[in-house]
CSV table of C-alpha atoms and ligand atoms in Angstrom, one decimal:
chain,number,residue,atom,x,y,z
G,1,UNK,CA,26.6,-25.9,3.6
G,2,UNK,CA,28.7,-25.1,0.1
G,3,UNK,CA,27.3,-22.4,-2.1
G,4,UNK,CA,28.5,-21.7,-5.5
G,5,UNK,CA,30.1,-18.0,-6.0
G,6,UNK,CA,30.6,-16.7,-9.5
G,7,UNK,CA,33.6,-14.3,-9.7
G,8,UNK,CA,32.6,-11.7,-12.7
G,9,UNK,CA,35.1,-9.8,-14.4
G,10,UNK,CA,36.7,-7.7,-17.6
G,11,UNK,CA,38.6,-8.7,-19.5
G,12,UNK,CA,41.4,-7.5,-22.3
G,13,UNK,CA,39.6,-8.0,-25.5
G,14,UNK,CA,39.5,-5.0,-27.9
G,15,UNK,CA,38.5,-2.8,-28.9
G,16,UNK,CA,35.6,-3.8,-26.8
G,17,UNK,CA,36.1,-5.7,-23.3
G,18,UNK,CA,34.2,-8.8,-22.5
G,19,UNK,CA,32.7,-10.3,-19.9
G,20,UNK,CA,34.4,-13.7,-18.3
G,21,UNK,CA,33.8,-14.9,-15.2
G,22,UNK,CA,34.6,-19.0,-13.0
G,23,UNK,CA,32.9,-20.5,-10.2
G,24,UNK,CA,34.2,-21.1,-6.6
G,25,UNK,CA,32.3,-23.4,-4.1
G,26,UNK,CA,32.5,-21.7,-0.7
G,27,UNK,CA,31.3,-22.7,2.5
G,28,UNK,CA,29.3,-21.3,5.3
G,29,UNK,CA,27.8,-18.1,3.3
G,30,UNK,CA,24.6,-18.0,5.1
G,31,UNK,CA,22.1,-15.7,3.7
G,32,UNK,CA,23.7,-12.2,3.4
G,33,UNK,CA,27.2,-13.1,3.0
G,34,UNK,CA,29.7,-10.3,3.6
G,35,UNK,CA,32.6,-8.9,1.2
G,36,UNK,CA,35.1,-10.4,2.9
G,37,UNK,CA,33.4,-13.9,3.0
G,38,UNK,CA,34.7,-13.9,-0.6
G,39,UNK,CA,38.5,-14.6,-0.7
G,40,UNK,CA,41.0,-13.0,-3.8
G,41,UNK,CA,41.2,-15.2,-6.3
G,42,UNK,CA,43.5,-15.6,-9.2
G,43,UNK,CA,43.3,-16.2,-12.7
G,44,UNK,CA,45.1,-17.2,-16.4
G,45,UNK,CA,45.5,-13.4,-18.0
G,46,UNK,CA,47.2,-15.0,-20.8
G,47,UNK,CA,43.7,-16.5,-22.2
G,48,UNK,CA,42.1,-13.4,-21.5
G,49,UNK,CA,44.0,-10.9,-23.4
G,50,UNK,CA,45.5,-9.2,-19.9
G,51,UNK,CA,48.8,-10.9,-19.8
G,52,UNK,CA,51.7,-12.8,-21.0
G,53,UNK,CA,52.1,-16.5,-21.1
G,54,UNK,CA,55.7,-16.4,-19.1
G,55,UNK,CA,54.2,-14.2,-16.2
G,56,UNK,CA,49.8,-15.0,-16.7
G,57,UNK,CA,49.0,-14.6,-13.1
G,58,UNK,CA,45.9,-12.4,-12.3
G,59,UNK,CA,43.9,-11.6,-8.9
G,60,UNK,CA,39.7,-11.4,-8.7
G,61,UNK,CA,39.2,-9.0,-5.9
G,62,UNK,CA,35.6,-9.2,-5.2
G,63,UNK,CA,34.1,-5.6,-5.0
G,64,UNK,CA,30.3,-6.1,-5.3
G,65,UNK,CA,28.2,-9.5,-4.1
G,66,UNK,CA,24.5,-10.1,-5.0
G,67,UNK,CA,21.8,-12.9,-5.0
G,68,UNK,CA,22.4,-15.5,-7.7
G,69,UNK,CA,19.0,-15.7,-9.4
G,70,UNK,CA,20.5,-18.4,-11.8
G,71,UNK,CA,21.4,-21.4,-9.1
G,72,UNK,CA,19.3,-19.6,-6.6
G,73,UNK,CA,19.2,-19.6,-2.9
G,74,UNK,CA,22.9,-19.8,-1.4
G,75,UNK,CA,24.3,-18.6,-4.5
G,76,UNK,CA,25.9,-15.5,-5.4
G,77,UNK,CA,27.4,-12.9,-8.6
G,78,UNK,CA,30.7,-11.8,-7.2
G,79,UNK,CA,31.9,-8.9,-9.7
G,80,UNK,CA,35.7,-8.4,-9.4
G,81,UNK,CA,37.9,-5.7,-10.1
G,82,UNK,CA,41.1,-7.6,-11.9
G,83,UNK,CA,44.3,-6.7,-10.1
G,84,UNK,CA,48.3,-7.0,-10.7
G,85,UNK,CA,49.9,-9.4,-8.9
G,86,UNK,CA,51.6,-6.6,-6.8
G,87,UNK,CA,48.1,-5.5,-5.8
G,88,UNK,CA,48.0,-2.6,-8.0
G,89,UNK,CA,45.1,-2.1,-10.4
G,90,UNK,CA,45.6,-4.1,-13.8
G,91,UNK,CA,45.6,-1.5,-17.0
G,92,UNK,CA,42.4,-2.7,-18.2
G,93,UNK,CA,40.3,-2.3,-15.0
G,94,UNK,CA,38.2,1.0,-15.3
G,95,UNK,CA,36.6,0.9,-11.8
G,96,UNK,CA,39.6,1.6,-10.7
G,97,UNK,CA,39.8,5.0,-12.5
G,98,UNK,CA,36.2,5.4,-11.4
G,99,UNK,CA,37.4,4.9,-7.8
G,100,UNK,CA,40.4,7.2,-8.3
G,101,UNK,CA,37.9,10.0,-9.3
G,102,UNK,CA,35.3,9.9,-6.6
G,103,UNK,CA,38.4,9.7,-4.3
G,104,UNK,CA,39.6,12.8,-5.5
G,105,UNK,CA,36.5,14.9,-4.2
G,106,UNK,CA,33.6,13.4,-6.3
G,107,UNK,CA,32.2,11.5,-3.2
G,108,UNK,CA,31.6,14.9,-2.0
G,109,UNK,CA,29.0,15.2,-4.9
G,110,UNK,CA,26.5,12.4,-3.7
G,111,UNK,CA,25.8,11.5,-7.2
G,112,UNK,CA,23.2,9.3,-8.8
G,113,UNK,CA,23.8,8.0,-12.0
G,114,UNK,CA,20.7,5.9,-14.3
G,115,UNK,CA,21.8,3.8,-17.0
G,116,UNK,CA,19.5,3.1,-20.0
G,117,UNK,CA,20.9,0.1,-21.5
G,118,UNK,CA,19.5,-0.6,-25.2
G,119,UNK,CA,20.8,-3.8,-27.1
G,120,UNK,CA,19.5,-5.8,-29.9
G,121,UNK,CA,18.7,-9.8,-29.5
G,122,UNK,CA,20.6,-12.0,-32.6
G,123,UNK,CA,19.6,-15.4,-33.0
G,124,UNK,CA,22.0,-18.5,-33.7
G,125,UNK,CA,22.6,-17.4,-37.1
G,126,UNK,CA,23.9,-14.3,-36.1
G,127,UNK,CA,20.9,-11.8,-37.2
G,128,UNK,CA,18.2,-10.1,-35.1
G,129,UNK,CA,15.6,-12.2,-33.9
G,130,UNK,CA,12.4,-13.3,-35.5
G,131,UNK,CA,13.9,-11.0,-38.6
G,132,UNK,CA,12.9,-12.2,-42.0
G,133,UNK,CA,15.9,-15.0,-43.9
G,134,UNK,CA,15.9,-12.3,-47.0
G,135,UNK,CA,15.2,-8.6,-47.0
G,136,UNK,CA,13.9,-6.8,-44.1
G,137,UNK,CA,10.9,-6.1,-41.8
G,138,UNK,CA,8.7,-3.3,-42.1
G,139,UNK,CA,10.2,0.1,-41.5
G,140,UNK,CA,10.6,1.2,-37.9
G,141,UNK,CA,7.5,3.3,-36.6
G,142,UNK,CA,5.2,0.6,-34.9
G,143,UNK,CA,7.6,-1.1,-32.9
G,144,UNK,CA,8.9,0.8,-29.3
G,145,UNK,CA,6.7,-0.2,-26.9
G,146,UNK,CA,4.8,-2.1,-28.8
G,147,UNK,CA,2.6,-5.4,-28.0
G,148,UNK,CA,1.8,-7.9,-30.4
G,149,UNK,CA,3.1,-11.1,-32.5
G,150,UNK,CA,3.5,-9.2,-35.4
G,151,UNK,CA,5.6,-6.4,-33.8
G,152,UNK,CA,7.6,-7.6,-31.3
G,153,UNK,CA,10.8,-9.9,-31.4
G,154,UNK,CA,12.3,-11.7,-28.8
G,155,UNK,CA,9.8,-10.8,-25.5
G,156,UNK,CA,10.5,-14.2,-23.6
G,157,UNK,CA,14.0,-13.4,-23.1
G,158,UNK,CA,13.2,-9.8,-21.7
G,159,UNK,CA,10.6,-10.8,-19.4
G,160,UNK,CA,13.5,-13.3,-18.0
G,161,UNK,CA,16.0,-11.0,-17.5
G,162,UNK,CA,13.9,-8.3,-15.9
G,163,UNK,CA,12.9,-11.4,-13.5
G,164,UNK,CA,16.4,-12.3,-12.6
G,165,UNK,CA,17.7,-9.3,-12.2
G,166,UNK,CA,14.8,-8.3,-9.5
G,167,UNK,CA,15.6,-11.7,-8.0
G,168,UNK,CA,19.2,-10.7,-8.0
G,169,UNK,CA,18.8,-7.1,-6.0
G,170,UNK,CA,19.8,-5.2,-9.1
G,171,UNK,CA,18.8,-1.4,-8.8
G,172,UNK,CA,16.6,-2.5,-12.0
G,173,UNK,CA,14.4,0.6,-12.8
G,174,UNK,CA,12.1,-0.6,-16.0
G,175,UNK,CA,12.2,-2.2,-19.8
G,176,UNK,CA,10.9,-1.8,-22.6
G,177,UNK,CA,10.8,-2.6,-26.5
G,178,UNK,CA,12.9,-0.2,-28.6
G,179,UNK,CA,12.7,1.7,-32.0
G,180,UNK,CA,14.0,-1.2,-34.1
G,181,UNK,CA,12.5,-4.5,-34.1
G,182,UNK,CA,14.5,-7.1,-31.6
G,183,UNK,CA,16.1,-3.9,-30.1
G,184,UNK,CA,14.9,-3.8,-26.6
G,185,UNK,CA,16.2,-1.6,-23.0
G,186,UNK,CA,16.3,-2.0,-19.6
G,187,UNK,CA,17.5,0.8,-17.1
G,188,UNK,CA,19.8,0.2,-14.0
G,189,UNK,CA,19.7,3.0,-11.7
G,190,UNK,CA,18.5,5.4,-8.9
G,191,UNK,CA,14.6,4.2,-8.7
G,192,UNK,CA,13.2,6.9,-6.1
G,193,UNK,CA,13.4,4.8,-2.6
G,194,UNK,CA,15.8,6.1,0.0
G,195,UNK,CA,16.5,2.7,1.2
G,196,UNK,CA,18.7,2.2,-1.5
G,197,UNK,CA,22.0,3.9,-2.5
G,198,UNK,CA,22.4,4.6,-6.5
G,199,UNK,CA,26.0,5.9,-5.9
G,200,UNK,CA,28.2,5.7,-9.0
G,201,UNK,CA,30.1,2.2,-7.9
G,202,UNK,CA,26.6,0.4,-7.3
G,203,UNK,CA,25.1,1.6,-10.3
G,204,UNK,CA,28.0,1.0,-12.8
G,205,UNK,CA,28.4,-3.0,-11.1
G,206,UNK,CA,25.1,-3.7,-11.2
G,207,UNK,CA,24.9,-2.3,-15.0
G,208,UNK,CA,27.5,-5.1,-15.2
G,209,UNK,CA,25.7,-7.6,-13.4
G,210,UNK,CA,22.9,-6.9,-15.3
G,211,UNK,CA,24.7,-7.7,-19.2
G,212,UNK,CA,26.4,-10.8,-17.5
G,213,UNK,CA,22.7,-12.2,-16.2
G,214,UNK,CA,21.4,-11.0,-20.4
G,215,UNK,CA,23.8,-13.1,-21.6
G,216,UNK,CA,23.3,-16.2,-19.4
G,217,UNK,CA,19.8,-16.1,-19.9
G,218,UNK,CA,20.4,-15.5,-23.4
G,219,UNK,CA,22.3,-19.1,-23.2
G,220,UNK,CA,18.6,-20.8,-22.6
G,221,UNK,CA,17.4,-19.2,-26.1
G,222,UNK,CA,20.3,-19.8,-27.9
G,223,UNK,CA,20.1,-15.9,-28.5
G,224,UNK,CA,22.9,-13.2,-27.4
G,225,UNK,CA,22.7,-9.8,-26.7
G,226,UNK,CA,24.3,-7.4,-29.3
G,227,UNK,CA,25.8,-4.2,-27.8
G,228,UNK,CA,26.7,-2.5,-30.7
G,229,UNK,CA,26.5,1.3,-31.2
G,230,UNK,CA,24.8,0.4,-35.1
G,231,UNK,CA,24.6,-3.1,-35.2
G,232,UNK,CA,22.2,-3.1,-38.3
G,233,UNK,CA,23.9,0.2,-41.3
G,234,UNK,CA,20.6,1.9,-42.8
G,235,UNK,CA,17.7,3.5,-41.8
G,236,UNK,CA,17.5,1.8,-38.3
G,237,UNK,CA,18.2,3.0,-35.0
G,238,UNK,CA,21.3,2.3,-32.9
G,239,UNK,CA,22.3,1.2,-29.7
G,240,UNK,CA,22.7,4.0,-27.1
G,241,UNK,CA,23.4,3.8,-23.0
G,242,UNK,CA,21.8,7.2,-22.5
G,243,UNK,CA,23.4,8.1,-18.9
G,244,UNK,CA,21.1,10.1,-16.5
G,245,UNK,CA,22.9,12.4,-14.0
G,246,UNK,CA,22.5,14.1,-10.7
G,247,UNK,CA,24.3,15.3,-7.7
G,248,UNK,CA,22.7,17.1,-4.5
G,249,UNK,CA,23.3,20.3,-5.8
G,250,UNK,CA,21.4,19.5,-9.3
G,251,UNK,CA,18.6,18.6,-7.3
G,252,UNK,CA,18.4,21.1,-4.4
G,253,UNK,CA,15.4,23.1,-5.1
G,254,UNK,CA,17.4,26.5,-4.1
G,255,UNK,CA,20.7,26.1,-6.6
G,256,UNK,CA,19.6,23.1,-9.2
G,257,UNK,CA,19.4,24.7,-12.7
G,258,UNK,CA,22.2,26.9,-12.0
G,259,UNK,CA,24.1,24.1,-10.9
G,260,UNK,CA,22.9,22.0,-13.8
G,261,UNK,CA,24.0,25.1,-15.9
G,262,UNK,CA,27.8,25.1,-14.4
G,263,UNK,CA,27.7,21.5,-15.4
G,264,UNK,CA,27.0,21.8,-19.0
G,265,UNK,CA,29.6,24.6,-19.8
G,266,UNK,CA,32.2,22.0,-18.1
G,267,UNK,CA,30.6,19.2,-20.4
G,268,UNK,CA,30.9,21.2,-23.3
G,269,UNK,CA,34.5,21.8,-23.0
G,270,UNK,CA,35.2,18.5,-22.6
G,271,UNK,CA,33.0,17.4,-25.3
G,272,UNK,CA,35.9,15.1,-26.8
G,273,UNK,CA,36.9,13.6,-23.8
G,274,UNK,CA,33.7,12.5,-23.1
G,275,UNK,CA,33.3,10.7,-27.0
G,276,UNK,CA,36.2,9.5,-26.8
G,277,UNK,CA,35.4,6.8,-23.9
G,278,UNK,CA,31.6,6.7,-25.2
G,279,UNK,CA,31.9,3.5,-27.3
G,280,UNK,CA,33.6,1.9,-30.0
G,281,UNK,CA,32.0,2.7,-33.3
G,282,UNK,CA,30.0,5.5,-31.8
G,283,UNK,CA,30.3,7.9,-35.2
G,284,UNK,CA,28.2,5.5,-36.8
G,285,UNK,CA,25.5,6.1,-34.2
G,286,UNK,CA,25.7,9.8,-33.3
G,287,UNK,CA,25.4,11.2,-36.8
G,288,UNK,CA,22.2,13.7,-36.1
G,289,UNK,CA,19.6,11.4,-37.3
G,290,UNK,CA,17.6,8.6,-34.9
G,291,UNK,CA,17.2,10.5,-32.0
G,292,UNK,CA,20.9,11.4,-32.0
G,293,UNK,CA,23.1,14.7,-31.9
G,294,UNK,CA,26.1,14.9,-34.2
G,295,UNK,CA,28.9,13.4,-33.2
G,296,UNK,CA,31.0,16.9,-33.2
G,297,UNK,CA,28.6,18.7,-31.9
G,298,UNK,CA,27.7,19.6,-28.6
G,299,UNK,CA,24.0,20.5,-28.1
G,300,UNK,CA,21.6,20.6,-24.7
G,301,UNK,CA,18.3,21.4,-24.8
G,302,UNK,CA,15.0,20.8,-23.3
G,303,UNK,CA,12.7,17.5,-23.7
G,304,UNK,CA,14.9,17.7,-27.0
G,305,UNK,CA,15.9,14.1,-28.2
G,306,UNK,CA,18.1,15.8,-31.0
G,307,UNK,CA,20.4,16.9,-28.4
G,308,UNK,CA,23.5,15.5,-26.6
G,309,UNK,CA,21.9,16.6,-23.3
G,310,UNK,CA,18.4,16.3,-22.6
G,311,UNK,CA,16.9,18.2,-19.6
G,312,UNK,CA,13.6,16.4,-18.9
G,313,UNK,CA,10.4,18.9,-19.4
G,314,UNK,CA,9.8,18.3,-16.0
G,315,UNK,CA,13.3,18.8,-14.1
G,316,UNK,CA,12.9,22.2,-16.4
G,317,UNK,CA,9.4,23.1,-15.2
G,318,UNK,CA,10.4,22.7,-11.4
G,319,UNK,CA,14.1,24.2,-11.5
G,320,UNK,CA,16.3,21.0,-10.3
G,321,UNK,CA,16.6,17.3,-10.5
G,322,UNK,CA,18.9,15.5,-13.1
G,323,UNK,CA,20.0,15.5,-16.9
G,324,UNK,CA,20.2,13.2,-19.5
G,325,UNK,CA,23.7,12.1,-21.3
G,326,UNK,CA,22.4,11.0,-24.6
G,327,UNK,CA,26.0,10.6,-25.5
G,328,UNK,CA,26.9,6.8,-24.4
G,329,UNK,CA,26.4,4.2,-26.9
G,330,UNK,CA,25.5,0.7,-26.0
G,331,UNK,CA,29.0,-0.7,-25.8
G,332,UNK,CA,30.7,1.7,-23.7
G,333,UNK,CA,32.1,0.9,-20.1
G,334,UNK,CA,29.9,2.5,-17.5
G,335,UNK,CA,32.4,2.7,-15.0
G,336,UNK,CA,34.2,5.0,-17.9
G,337,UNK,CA,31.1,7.3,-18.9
G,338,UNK,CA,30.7,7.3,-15.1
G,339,UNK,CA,34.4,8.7,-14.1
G,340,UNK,CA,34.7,10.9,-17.1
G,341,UNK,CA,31.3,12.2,-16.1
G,342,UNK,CA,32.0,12.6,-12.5
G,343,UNK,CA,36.1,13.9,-13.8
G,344,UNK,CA,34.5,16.8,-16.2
G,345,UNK,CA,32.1,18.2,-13.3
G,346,UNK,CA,34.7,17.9,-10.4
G,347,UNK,CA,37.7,19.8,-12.8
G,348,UNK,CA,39.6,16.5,-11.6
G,349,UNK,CA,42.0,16.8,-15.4
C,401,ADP,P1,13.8,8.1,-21.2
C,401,ADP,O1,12.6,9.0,-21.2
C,401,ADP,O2,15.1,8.9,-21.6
C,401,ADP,O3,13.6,6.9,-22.1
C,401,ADP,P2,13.9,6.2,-19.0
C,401,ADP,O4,12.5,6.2,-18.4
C,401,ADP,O5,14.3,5.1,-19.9
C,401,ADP,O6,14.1,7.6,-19.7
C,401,ADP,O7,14.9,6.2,-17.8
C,401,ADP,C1,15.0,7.2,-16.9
C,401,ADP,C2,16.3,7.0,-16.1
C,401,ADP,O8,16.5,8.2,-15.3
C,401,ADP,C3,16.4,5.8,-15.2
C,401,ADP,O9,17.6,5.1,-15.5
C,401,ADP,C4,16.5,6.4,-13.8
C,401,ADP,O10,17.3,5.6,-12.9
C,401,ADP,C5,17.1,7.8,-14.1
C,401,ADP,N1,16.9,8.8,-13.1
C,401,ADP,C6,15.7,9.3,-12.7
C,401,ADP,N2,15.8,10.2,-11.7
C,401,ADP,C7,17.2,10.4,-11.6
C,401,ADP,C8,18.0,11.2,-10.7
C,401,ADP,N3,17.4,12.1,-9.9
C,401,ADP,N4,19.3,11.1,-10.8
C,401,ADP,C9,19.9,10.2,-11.7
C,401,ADP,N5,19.2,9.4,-12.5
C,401,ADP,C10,17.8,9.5,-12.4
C,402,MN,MN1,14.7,5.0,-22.0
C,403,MN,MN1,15.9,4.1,-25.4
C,404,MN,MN1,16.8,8.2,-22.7
């Protein structure tokens, strides 16, 4: 029996990396293929802004295999960490620095991490969905989590993608319609079950997963996902990856808020750090309106969404559990928010 594989990975592009990613027919994968059912593969780094023309060799080492909801049964995602030919990790692959951290003591941690993912849906012509040829659509207030014709934009492909990724085994946590109209969010992360692990590395490939399975499905519409931190200048909400955070100490009932405490004077220090892998174009998003904290300014605060960390009301009331990153903004690289999260709380620079 052959089964179709498709090998996901990063590419160069910038400032923004995109996703790529080929198909391999492979045989014998059974049902639960292993890791190492999936050989190395190479490919042309030259057309994927990662290497010269003279020397364009890449390897695909597969890192993370799940169910291909697209093909279906005997089909799999395969997302690849892009090597040197020497073995060595290539300069653009950030799992690798994410590896490198929780390597250097941040296993120890047993972190969670929960990614809300917010993008907008553009149509063929390059605008938000269902928006009006000329002018706008009413101002934002009766759209998140809305129902309706006449205030939502775009549902079929949500409803799709939120399938798939369930088919797929994605650690998919919820969805739903955002501030703007066509601006919708799904949330990859720890879900409550203890059957399943929502470690850094699983969380931060299936946040990948999940984008590459948005824009295949988008392919059906004709519609593609925008990830910008302010795709549309004015009055109207941006696009942020809010990143929610806890380790076993944050959420032992004995040491959790003073841990959580420790953690935010480290964060503050490292305020810049942490911007400066949150996104391209992030300043246009984080300016202290919409929900946002200033981008030079480092804030927490309680069940505050003016803040750059948010401490849920209830993780407040009962003295441990997790915090909120309102930081990230749609286009950043999880596996960077998730090592420089991870690199700030350990003291690993
Ligand atoms: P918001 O109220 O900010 O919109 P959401 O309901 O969209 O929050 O998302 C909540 C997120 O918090 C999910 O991604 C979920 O995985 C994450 N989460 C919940 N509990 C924890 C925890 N203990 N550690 C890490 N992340 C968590
Ligand atoms: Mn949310
Ligand atoms: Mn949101
Ligand atoms: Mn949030």
């Amino acid at each position: 029996m052959f089964g179709q594989a498709e090998y996901i990975w990063l590419d160069g592009t910038k400032p923004v990396q995109q996703l790529r990613s080929k198909t391999r027919i492979l045989h014998d994968l059974g049902d639960k293929p292993k890791l190492e059912q999936f050989p190395q593969w190479s490919f042309d780094g030259s057309s994927t802004n990662q290497s010269p023309g003279n020397n364009s060799d890449l390897l695909l080492e597969p890192v993370c295999v799940v169910r291909d909801p697209m093909r279906g049964d005997g089909n799999f995602l395969v997302m690849c960490e892009v090597m040197n030919e020497d073995g060595t990790p290539h300069v653009t692959n950030e799992r690798a620095k994410l590896r490198k951290v929780l390597d250097a003591g941040a296993n120890d941690l047993d972190a969670w991490f929960g990614f809300e993912q917010e993008y907008v849906i553009y149509d063929q012509n390059k605008a938000p969905v269902d928006w009006p040829d000329h002018g706008f659509p009413a101002p934002q207030g009766p759209f998140y989590c809305a129902v309706g014709a006449n205030v939502i934009y775009g549902r079929p492909l949500v409803e799709q993608h939120t399938k798939v990724c369930i088919e797929a085994g994605l650690l998919i946590y919820g969805t739903n319609a955002e501030v703007m109209p066509s601006q919708w969010e799904y949330q990859i992360g720890y879900r409550g079950s203890k059957e399943e692990s929502a470690d850094a590395l699983t969380t931060t490939d299936h946040s990948w997963i999940a984008r590459w399975l948005l824009y295949r499905i988008g392919e059906e519409y004709g519609w593609t996902p925008n990830f910008d931190c302010k795709p549309v200048k004015g009055d109207w909400n941006g696009s942020g990856q809010h990143t929610n955070f806890s380790t076993k100490d944050t959420r032992d009932p004995a040491k959790g808020s003073s841990t959580i405490e420790i953690y935010l004077g480290l964060l503050e220090k490292k305020h810049k750090e942490h911007i400066a892998v949150y996104g391209v174009g992030l300043e246009e998003r984080l300016t202290g309106h919409h929900e946002t904290c200033n981008i030079d300014q480092f804030r927490a605060g309680t069940a505050d969404r003016g803040c750059s960390i948010r401490i849920p009301r209830q993780v407040a009331n009962v003295g441990y559990g997790y915090f909120e990153d309102r930081r990230p903004g749609a286009n950043a690289n999880p596996y960077s928010i998730a090592a420089r999260i991870l690199a700030t709380v350990t003291k690993f620079d």
